[in-house]
Structure formats: structure tokens, C-alpha cells
PDB file of C-alpha atoms in Angstrom:
ATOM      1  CA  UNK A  21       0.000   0.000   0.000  1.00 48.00           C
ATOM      2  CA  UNK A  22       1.825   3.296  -0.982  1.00 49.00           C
ATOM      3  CA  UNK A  23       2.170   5.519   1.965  1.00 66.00           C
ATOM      4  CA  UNK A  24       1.906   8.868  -0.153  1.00 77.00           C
ATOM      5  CA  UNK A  25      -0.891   9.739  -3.364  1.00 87.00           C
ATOM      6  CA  UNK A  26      -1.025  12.911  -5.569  1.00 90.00           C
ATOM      7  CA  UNK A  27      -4.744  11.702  -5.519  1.00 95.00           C
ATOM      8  CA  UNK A  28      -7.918  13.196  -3.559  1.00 95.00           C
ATOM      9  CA  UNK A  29     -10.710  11.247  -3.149  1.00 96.00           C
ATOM     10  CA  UNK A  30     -14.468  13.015  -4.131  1.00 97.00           C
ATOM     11  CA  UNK A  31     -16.812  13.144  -1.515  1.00 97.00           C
ATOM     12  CA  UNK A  32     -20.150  12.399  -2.175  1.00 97.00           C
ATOM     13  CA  UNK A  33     -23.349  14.833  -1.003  1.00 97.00           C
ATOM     14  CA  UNK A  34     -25.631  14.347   1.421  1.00 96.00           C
ATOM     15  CA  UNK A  35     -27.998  12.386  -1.241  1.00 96.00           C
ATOM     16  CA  UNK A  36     -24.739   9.823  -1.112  1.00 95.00           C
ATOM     17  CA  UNK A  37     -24.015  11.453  -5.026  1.00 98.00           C
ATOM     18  CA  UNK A  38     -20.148  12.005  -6.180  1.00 98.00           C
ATOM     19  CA  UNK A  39     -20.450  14.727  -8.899  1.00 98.00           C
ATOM     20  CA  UNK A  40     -17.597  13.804 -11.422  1.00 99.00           C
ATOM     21  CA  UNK A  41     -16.317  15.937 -13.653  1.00 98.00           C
ATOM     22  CA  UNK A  42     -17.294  15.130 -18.050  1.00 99.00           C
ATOM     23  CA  UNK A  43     -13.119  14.520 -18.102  1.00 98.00           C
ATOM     24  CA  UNK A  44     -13.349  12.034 -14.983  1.00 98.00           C
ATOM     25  CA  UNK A  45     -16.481  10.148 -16.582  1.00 99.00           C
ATOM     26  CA  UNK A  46     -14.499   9.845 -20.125  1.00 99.00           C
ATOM     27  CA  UNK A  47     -11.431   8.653 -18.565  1.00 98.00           C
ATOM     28  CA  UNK A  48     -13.732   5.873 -17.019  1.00 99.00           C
ATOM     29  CA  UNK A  49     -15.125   5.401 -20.502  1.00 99.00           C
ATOM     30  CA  UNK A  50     -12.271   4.642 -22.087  1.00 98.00           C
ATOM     31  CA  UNK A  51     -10.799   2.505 -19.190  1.00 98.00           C
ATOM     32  CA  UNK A  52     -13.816   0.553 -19.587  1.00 98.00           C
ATOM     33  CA  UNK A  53     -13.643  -0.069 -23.588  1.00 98.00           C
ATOM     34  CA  UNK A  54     -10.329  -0.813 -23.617  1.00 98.00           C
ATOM     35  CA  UNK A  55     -10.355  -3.807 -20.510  1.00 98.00           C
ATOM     36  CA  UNK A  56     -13.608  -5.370 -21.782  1.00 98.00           C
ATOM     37  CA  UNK A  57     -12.188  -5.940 -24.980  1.00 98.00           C
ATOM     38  CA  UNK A  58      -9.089  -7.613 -23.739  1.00 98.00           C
ATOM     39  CA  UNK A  59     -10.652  -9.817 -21.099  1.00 98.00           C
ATOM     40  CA  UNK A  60     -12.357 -11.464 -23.225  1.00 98.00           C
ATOM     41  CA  UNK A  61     -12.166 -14.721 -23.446  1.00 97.00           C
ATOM     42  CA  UNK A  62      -9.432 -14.291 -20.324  1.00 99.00           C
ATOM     43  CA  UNK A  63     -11.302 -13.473 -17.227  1.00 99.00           C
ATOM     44  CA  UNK A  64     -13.067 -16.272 -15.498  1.00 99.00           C
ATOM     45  CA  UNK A  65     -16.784 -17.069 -16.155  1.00 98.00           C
ATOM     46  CA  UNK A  66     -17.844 -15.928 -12.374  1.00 99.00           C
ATOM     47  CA  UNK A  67     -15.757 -12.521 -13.010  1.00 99.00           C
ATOM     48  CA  UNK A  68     -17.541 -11.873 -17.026  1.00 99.00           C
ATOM     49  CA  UNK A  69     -21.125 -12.919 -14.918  1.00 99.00           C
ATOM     50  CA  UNK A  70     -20.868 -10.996 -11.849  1.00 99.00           C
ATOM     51  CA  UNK A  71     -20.035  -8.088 -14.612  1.00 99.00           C
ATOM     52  CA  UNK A  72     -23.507  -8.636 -15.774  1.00 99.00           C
ATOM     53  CA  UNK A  73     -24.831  -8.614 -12.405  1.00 99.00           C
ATOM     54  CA  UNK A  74     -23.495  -5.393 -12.198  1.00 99.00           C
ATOM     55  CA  UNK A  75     -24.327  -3.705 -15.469  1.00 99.00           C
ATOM     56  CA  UNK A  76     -21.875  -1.117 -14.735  1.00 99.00           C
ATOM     57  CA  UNK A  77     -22.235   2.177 -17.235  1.00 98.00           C
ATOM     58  CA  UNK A  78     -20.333   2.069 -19.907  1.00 97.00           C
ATOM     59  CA  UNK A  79     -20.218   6.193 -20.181  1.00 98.00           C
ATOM     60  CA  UNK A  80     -19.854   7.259 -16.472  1.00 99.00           C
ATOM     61  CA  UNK A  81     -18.374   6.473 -13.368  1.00 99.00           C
ATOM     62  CA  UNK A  82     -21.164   4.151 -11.344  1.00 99.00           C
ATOM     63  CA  UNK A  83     -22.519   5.546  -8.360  1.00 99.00           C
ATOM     64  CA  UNK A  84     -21.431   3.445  -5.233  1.00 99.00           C
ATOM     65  CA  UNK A  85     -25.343   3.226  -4.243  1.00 98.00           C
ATOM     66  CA  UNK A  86     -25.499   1.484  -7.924  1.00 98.00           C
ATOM     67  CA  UNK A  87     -23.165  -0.948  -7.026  1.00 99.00           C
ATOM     68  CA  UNK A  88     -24.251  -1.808  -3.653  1.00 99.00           C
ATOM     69  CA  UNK A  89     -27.976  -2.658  -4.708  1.00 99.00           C
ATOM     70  CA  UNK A  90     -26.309  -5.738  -6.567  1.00 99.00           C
ATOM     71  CA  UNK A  91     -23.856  -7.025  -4.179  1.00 99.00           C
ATOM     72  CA  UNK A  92     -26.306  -7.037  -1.381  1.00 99.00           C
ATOM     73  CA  UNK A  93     -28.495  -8.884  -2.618  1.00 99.00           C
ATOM     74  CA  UNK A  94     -26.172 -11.169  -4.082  1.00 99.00           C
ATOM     75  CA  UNK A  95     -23.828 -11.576  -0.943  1.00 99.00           C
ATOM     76  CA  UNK A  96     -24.639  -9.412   1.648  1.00 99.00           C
ATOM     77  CA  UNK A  97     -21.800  -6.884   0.875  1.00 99.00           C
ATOM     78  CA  UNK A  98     -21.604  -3.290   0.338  1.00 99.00           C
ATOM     79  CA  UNK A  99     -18.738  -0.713  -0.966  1.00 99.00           C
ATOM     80  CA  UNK A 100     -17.543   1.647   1.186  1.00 98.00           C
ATOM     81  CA  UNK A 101     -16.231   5.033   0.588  1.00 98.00           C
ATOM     82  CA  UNK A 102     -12.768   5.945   1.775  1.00 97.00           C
ATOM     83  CA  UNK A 103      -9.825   8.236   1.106  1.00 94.00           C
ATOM     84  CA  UNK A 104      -7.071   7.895  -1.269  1.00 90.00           C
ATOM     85  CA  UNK A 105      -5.175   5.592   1.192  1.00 89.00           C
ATOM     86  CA  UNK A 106      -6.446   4.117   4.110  1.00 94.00           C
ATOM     87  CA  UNK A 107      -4.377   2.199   7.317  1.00 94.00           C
ATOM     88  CA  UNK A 108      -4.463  -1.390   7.476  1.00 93.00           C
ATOM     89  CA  UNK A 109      -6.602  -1.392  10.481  1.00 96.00           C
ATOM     90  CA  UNK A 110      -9.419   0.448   8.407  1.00 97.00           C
ATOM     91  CA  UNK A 111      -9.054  -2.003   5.915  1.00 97.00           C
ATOM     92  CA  UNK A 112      -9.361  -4.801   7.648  1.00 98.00           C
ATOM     93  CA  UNK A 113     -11.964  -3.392   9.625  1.00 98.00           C
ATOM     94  CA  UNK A 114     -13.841  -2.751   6.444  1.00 99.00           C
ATOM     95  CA  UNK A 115     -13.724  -6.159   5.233  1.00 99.00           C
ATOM     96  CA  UNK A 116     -14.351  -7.669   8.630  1.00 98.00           C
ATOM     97  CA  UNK A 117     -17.828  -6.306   7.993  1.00 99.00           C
ATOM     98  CA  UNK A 118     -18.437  -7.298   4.415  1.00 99.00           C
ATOM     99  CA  UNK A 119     -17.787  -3.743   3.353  1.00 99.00           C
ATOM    100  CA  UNK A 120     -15.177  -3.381   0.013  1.00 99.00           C
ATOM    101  CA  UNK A 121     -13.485  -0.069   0.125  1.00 98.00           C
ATOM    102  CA  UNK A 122     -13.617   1.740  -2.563  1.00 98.00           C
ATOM    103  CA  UNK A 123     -11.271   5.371  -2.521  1.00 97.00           C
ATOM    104  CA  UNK A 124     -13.907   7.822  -4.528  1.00 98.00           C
ATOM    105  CA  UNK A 125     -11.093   8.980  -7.264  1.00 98.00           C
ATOM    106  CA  UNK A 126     -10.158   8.122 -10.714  1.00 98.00           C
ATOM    107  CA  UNK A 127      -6.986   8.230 -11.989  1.00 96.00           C
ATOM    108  CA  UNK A 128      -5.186  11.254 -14.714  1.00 96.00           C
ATOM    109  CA  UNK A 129      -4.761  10.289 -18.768  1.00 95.00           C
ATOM    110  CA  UNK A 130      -1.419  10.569 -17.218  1.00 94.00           C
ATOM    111  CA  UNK A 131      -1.197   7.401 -15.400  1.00 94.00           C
ATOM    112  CA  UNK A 132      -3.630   5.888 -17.634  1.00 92.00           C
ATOM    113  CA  UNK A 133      -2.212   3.165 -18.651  1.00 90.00           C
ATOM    114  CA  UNK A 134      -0.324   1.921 -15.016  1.00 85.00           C
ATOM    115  CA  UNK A 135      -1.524   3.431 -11.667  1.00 86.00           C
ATOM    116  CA  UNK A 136       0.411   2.061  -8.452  1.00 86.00           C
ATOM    117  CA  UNK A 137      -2.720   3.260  -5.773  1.00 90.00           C
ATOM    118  CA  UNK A 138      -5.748   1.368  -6.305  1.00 94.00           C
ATOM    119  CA  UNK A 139      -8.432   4.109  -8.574  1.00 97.00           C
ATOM    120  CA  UNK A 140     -12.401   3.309  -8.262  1.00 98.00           C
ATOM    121  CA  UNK A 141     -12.025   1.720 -11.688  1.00 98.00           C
ATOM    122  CA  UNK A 142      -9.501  -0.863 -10.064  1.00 97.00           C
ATOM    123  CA  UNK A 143     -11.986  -1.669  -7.254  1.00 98.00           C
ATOM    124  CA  UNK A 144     -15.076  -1.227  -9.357  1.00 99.00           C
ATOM    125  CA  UNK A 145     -14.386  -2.908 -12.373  1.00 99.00           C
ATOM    126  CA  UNK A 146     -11.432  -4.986 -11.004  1.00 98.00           C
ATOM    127  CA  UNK A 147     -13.090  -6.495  -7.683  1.00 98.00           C
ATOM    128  CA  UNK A 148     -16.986  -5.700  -7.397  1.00 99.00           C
ATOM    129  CA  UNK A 149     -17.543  -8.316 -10.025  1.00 99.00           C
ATOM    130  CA  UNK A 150     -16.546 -11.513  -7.507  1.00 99.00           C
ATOM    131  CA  UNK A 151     -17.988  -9.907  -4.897  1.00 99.00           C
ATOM    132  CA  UNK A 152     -21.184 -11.198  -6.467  1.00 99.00           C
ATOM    133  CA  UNK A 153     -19.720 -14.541  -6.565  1.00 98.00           C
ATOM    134  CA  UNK A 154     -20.534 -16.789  -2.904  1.00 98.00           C
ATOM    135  CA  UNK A 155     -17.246 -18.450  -2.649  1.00 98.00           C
ATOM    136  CA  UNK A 156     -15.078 -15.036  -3.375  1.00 98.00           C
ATOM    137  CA  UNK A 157     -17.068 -13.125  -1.275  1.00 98.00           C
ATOM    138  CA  UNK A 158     -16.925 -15.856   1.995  1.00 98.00           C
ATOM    139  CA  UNK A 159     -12.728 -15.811   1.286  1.00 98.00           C
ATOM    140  CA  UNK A 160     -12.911 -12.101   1.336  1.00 98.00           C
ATOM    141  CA  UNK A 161     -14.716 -11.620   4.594  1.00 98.00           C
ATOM    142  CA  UNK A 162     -12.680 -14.321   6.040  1.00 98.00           C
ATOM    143  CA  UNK A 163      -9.491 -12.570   5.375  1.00 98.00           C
ATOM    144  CA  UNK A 164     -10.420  -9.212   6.526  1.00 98.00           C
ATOM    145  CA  UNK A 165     -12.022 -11.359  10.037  1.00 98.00           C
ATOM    146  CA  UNK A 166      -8.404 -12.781  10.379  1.00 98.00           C
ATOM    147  CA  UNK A 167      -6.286  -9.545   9.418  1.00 98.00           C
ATOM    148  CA  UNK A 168      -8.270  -7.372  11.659  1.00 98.00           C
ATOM    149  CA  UNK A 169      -7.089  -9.194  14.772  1.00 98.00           C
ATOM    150  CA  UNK A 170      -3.835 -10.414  13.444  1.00 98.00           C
ATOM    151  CA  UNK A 171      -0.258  -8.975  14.685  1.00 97.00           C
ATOM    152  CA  UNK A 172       1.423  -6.517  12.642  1.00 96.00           C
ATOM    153  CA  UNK A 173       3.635  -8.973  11.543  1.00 96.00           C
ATOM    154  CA  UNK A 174       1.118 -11.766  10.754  1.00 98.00           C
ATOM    155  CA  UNK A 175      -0.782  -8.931   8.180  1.00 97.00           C
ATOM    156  CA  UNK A 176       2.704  -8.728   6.468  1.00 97.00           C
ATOM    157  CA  UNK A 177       1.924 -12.451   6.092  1.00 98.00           C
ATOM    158  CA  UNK A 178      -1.312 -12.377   5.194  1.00 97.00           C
ATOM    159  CA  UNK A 179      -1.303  -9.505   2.846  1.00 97.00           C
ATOM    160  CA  UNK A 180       0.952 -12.156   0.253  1.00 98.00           C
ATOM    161  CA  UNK A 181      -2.225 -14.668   0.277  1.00 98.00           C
ATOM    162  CA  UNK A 182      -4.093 -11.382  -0.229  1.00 98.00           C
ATOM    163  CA  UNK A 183      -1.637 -10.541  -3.378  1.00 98.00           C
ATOM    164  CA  UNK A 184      -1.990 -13.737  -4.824  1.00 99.00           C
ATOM    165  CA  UNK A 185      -5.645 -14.302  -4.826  1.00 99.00           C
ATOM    166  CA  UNK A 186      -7.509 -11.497  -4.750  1.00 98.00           C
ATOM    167  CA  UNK A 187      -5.432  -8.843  -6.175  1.00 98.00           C
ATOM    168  CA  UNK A 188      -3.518 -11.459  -8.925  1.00 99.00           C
ATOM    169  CA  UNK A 189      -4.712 -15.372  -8.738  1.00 99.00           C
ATOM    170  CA  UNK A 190      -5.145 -17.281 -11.915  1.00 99.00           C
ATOM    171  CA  UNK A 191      -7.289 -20.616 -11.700  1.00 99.00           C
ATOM    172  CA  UNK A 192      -7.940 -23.527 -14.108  1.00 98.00           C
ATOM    173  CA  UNK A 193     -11.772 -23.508 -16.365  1.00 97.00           C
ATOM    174  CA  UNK A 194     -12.278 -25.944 -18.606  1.00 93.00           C
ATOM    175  CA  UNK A 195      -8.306 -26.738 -19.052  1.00 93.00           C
ATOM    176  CA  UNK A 196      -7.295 -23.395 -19.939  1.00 97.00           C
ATOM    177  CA  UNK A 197      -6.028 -20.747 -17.613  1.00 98.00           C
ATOM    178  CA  UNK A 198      -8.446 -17.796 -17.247  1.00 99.00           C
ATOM    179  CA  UNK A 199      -7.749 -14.710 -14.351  1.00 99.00           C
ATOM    180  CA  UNK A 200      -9.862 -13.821 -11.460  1.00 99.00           C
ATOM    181  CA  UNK A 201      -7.232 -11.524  -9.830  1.00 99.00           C
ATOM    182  CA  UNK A 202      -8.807  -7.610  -9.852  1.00 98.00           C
ATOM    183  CA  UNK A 203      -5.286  -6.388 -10.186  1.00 97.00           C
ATOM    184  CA  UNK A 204      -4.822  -8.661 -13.518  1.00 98.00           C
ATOM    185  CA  UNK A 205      -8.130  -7.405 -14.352  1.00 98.00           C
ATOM    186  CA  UNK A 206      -8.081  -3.934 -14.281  1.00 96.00           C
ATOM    187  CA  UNK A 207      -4.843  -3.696 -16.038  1.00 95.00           C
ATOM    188  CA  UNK A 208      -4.505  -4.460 -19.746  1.00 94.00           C
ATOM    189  CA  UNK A 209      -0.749  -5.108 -19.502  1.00 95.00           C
ATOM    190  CA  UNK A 210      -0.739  -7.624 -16.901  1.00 97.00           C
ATOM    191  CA  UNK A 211      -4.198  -9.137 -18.465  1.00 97.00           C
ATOM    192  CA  UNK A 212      -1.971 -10.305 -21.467  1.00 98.00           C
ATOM    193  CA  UNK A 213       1.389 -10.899 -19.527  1.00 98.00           C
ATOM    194  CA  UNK A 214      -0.138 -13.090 -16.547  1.00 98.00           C
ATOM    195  CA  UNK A 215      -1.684 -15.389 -19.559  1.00 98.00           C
ATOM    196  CA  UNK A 216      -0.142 -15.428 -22.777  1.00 98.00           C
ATOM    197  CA  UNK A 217       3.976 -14.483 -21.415  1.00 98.00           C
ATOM    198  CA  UNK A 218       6.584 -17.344 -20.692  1.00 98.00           C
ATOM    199  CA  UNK A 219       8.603 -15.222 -18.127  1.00 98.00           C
ATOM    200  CA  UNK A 220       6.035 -15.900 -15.153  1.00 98.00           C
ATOM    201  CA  UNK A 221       6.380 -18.565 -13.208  1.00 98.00           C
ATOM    202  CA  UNK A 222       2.494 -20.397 -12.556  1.00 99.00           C
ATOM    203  CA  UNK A 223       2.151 -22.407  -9.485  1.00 99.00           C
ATOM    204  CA  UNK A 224      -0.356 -25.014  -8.145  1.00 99.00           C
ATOM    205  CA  UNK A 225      -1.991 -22.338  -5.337  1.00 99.00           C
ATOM    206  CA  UNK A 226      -0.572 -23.420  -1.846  1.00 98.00           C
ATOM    207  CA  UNK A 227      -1.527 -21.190   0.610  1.00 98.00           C
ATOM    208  CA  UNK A 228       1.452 -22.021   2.797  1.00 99.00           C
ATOM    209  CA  UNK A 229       4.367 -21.168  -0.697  1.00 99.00           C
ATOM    210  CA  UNK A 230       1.796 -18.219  -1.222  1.00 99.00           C
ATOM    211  CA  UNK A 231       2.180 -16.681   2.370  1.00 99.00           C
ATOM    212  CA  UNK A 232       6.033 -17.494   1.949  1.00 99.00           C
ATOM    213  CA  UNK A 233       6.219 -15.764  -1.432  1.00 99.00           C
ATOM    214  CA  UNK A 234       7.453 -12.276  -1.556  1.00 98.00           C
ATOM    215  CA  UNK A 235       6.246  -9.520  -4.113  1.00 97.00           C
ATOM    216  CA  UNK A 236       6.563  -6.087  -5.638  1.00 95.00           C
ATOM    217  CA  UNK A 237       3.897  -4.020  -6.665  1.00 93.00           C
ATOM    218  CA  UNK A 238       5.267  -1.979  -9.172  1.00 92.00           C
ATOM    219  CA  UNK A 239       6.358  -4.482 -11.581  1.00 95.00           C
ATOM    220  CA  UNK A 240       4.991  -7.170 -13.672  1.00 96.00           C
ATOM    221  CA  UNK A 241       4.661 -10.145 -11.538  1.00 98.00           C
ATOM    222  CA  UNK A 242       7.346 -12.934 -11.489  1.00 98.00           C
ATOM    223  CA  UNK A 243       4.882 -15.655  -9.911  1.00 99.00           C
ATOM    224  CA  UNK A 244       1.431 -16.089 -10.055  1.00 99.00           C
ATOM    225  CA  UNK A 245      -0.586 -19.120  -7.794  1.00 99.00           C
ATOM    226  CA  UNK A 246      -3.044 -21.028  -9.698  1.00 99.00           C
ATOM    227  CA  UNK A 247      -6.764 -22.391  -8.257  1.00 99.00           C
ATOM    228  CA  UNK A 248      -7.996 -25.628  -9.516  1.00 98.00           C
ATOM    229  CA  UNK A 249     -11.467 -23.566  -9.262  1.00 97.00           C
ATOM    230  CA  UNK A 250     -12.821 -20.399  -7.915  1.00 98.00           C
ATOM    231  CA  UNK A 251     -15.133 -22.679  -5.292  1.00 97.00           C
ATOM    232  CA  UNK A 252     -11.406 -23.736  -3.765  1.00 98.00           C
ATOM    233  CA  UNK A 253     -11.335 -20.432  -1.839  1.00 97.00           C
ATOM    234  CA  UNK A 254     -13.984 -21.511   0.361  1.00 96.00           C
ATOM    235  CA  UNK A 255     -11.255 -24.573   1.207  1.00 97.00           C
ATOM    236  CA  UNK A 256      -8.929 -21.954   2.011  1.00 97.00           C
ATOM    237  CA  UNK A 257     -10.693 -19.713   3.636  1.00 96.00           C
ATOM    238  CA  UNK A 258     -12.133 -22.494   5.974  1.00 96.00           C
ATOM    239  CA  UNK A 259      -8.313 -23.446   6.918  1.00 98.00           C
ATOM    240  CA  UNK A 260      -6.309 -23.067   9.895  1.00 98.00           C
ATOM    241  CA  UNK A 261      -5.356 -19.619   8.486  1.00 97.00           C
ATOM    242  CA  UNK A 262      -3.155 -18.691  11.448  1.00 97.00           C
ATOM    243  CA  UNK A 263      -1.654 -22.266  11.593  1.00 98.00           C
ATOM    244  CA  UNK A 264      -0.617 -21.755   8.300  1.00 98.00           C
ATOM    245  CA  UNK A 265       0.974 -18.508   9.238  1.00 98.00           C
ATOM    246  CA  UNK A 266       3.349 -20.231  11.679  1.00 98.00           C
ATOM    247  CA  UNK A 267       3.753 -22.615   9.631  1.00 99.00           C
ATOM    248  CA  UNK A 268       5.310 -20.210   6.623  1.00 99.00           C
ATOM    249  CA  UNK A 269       6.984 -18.215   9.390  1.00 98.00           C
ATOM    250  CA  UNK A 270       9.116 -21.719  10.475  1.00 98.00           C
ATOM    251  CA  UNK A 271       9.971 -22.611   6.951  1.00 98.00           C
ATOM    252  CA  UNK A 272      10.980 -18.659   5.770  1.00 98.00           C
ATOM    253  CA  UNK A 273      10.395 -16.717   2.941  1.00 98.00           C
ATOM    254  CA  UNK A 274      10.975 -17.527  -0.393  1.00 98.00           C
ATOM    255  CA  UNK A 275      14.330 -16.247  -2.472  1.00 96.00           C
ATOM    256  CA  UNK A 276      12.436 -12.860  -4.594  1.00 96.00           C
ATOM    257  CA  UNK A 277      12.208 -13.787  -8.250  1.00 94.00           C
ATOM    258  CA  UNK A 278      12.919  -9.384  -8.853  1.00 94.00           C
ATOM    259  CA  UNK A 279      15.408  -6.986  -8.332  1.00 90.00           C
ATOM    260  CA  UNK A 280      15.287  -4.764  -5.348  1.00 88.00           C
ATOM    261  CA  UNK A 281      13.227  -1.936  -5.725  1.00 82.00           C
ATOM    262  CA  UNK A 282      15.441   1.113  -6.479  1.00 75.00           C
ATOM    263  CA  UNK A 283      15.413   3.912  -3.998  1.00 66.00           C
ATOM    264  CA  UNK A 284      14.719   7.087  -4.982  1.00 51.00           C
ATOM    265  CA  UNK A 285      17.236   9.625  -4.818  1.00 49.00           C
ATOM    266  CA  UNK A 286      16.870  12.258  -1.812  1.00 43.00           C
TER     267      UNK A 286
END
């Protein structure tokens, strides 16, 4: 999670409305064109129906009222509205109560192409999707249960199974490889990379290697974790979580597959 943001989040009125600007809404626009073109055919079947589910608009930002409507009556959850960056406890906290944040700000033509903080297209578009879906949504609230009363160093931990599921976990349909990962997703790049390239390595998910794996977030990733289906996160999340934990903690981390990031110059 970066610990500084150019970005301000939009608040919404008191009708619960965030006014975007015509330049905002076309950025989303073309976000949107762009990623449903190349995820075809590449995103898992649960992600491409929870996107119907949501009907998201194709020529605006979505309100967050919009999106709720669907995912509570699908599973019970709701997105929340939250600042550029938010603390881990607030996070946690947030998905401890089945509530997905979302930070209420799009990112510049800029950074269109690769944003590091997470944008309300990345949640939106990249996430709300399996949030209609039981078994992602039950993993989801699971996590943010265990992270909430976790140590600090156990989150450390538990934000890699995080990374590799959630944010970039690939899983078997029909033989093929497909993505479910929002941060695969919501990125066109990484959409054909995690797929189609032969310089990631793809490993049979196991939660304990996951939680031992490190990762970067600014790069293309070096190792992605593979589901036989999207149903096996209810097998995870109904693990010994914690147990696991120790268990990765006893055996060490993994050797990085990347180069260390480099610092920036003072």
C-alpha cells in the first residue's frame, strides 16, 4: 500500500451522489472499452457474470449506491467510501464487515495506462464483479475477520495470500487458464502478460508457498498461484489460516524472483 498519493478522493453529497467531472467520466469510458475488450475470453466465467450482475455504465463512473444494490443482494456486501489511502486497520476493519473499500477517485490520462494506488475503476471494475460470486465473497470476509485481529507482523503475512488471490490469482476452467485476480483485471498489460507471457512462473496455489512468497507491486509479476477452481477459496478460507501462518513463518520466505526496488534519490 503506498504511503503517499497525488490523488484526492471526491466526496459524495448528502444524497450519497459524487459529482464527477465530463473529463473524470471519459477517462472511465475509455478505461472501460479498452479492458472489456481484452478480457475477453481471459477473465473467469464468475468474473464476465458478476459483470452482468453489475451492469456497470459504460459512459460514467457508477454511483457506489449502484453498485451496492447488486452485491447485497447477491452476498450481503456493500462498498464503502474511503480516502485515497487508508491504514491497514481500516481495511481490515472494512472487510471484517463485508464492506469493500472503494477510494472515490479516478486516476489522470497521465497514469492511464499503469496506476500504483488502487483508482475506483480498479476496485469497481477490477473487484466488485466476484464480490457477487458466494465463494469469493466468503474468502474475502474471512481474510479481513483474520487480518483485523492479526499482529502486525502476521498482516505482512497475510497480505501475500491477499496478493496472490484477490489482487492477482489465476485458476484452471475448462483446461485453460483464465484470471480472477482484480489487479490482472483492471490492467490491460498484466491481463496479457499473466496469460499469454513465458517469463512468469504459474504455481499449483498453496496457501502455505503463497504466504512465503514475496512480491513487488510496481512491476509485472514474477509468480502467479493457480486455483484448480474459484469454489477452492472456500477450502482456504475455511483453513487453519493462522496455523498456516506459523507454519510459513518456520519454513521462511521464499528467495524474490525481482530486483530490489530502487530507492529514490533524496
Amino acid at each position: 500500500m503506498s504511503k503517499t498519493t497525488q490523488y484526492v478522493s471526491r466526496q459524495s453529497d448528502e444524497k450519497g451522489i459524487i459529482h464527477w467531472s465530463d473529463e473524470e467520466n471519459a477517462v472511465w469510458r475509455d478505461l472501460v472499452a479498452r479492458q472489456l475488450e481484452i478480457i475477453q475470453d481471459r477473465a473467469c466465467d464468475q468474473f464476465m457474470h458478476g459483470l452482468e450482475l453489475l451492469d456497470l455504465p459504460a459512459d460514467r463512473i457508477p454511483q457506489l449506491a449502484e453498485v451496492n444494490k447488486v452485491l447485497e443482494r447477491e452476498t450481503g456486501w456493500q462498498v464503502a467510501e474511503v480516502p485515497a489511502l487508508i491504514n491497514f486497520d481500516e481495511f481490515f476493519r472494512l472487510l471484517a464487515n463485508k464492506r469493500f473499500p472503494v477510494a472515490t477517485f479516478i486516476r489522470t490520462r497521465e497514469e492511464f495506462d499503469y496506476l500504483q494506488e488502487p483508482d475506483i475503476f480498479h476496485e469497481i471494475f477490477g473487484h466488485c464483479p466476484l464480490l457477487t460470486n458466494p465463494a469469493f465473497a466468503h474468502f474475502t470476509h474471512t481474510y479481513g475477520k483474520l487480518g483485523y485481529a492479526a499482529s502486525k507482523q502476521d498482516r505482512v503475512y497475510l497480505a501475500r495470500l491477499y496478493w496472490f488471490t484477490v489482487e492477482f490469482g489465476l485458476l484452471r476452467q475448462q483446461g485453460d487458464l483464465r484470471i480472477y485476480g482484480g489487479g490482472i483485471l483492471s490492467s490491460p498489460g498484466e491481463t496479457l502478460y499473466a496469460l499469454e507471457s513465458d517469463k512468469p512462473k504459474r504455481y499449483e496455489m498453496d496457501p502455505v508457498e503463497a504466504l512465503r512468497t514475496p512480491y513487488r507491486i510496481d512491476i509485472m509479476q514474477p509468480v502467479y498461484y493457480v486455483l484448480d477452481n474459484l469454489d477452492a477459496l472456500f477450502e482456504i478460507a475455511d483453513m487453519d489460516m493462522m496455523a498456516l501462518v506459523e507454519k510459513a513463518k518456520a519454513l521462511g520466505l521464499h528467495k524474490p524472483r525481482f530486483p530490489p526496488k530502487e530507492k529514490m534519490a533524496s
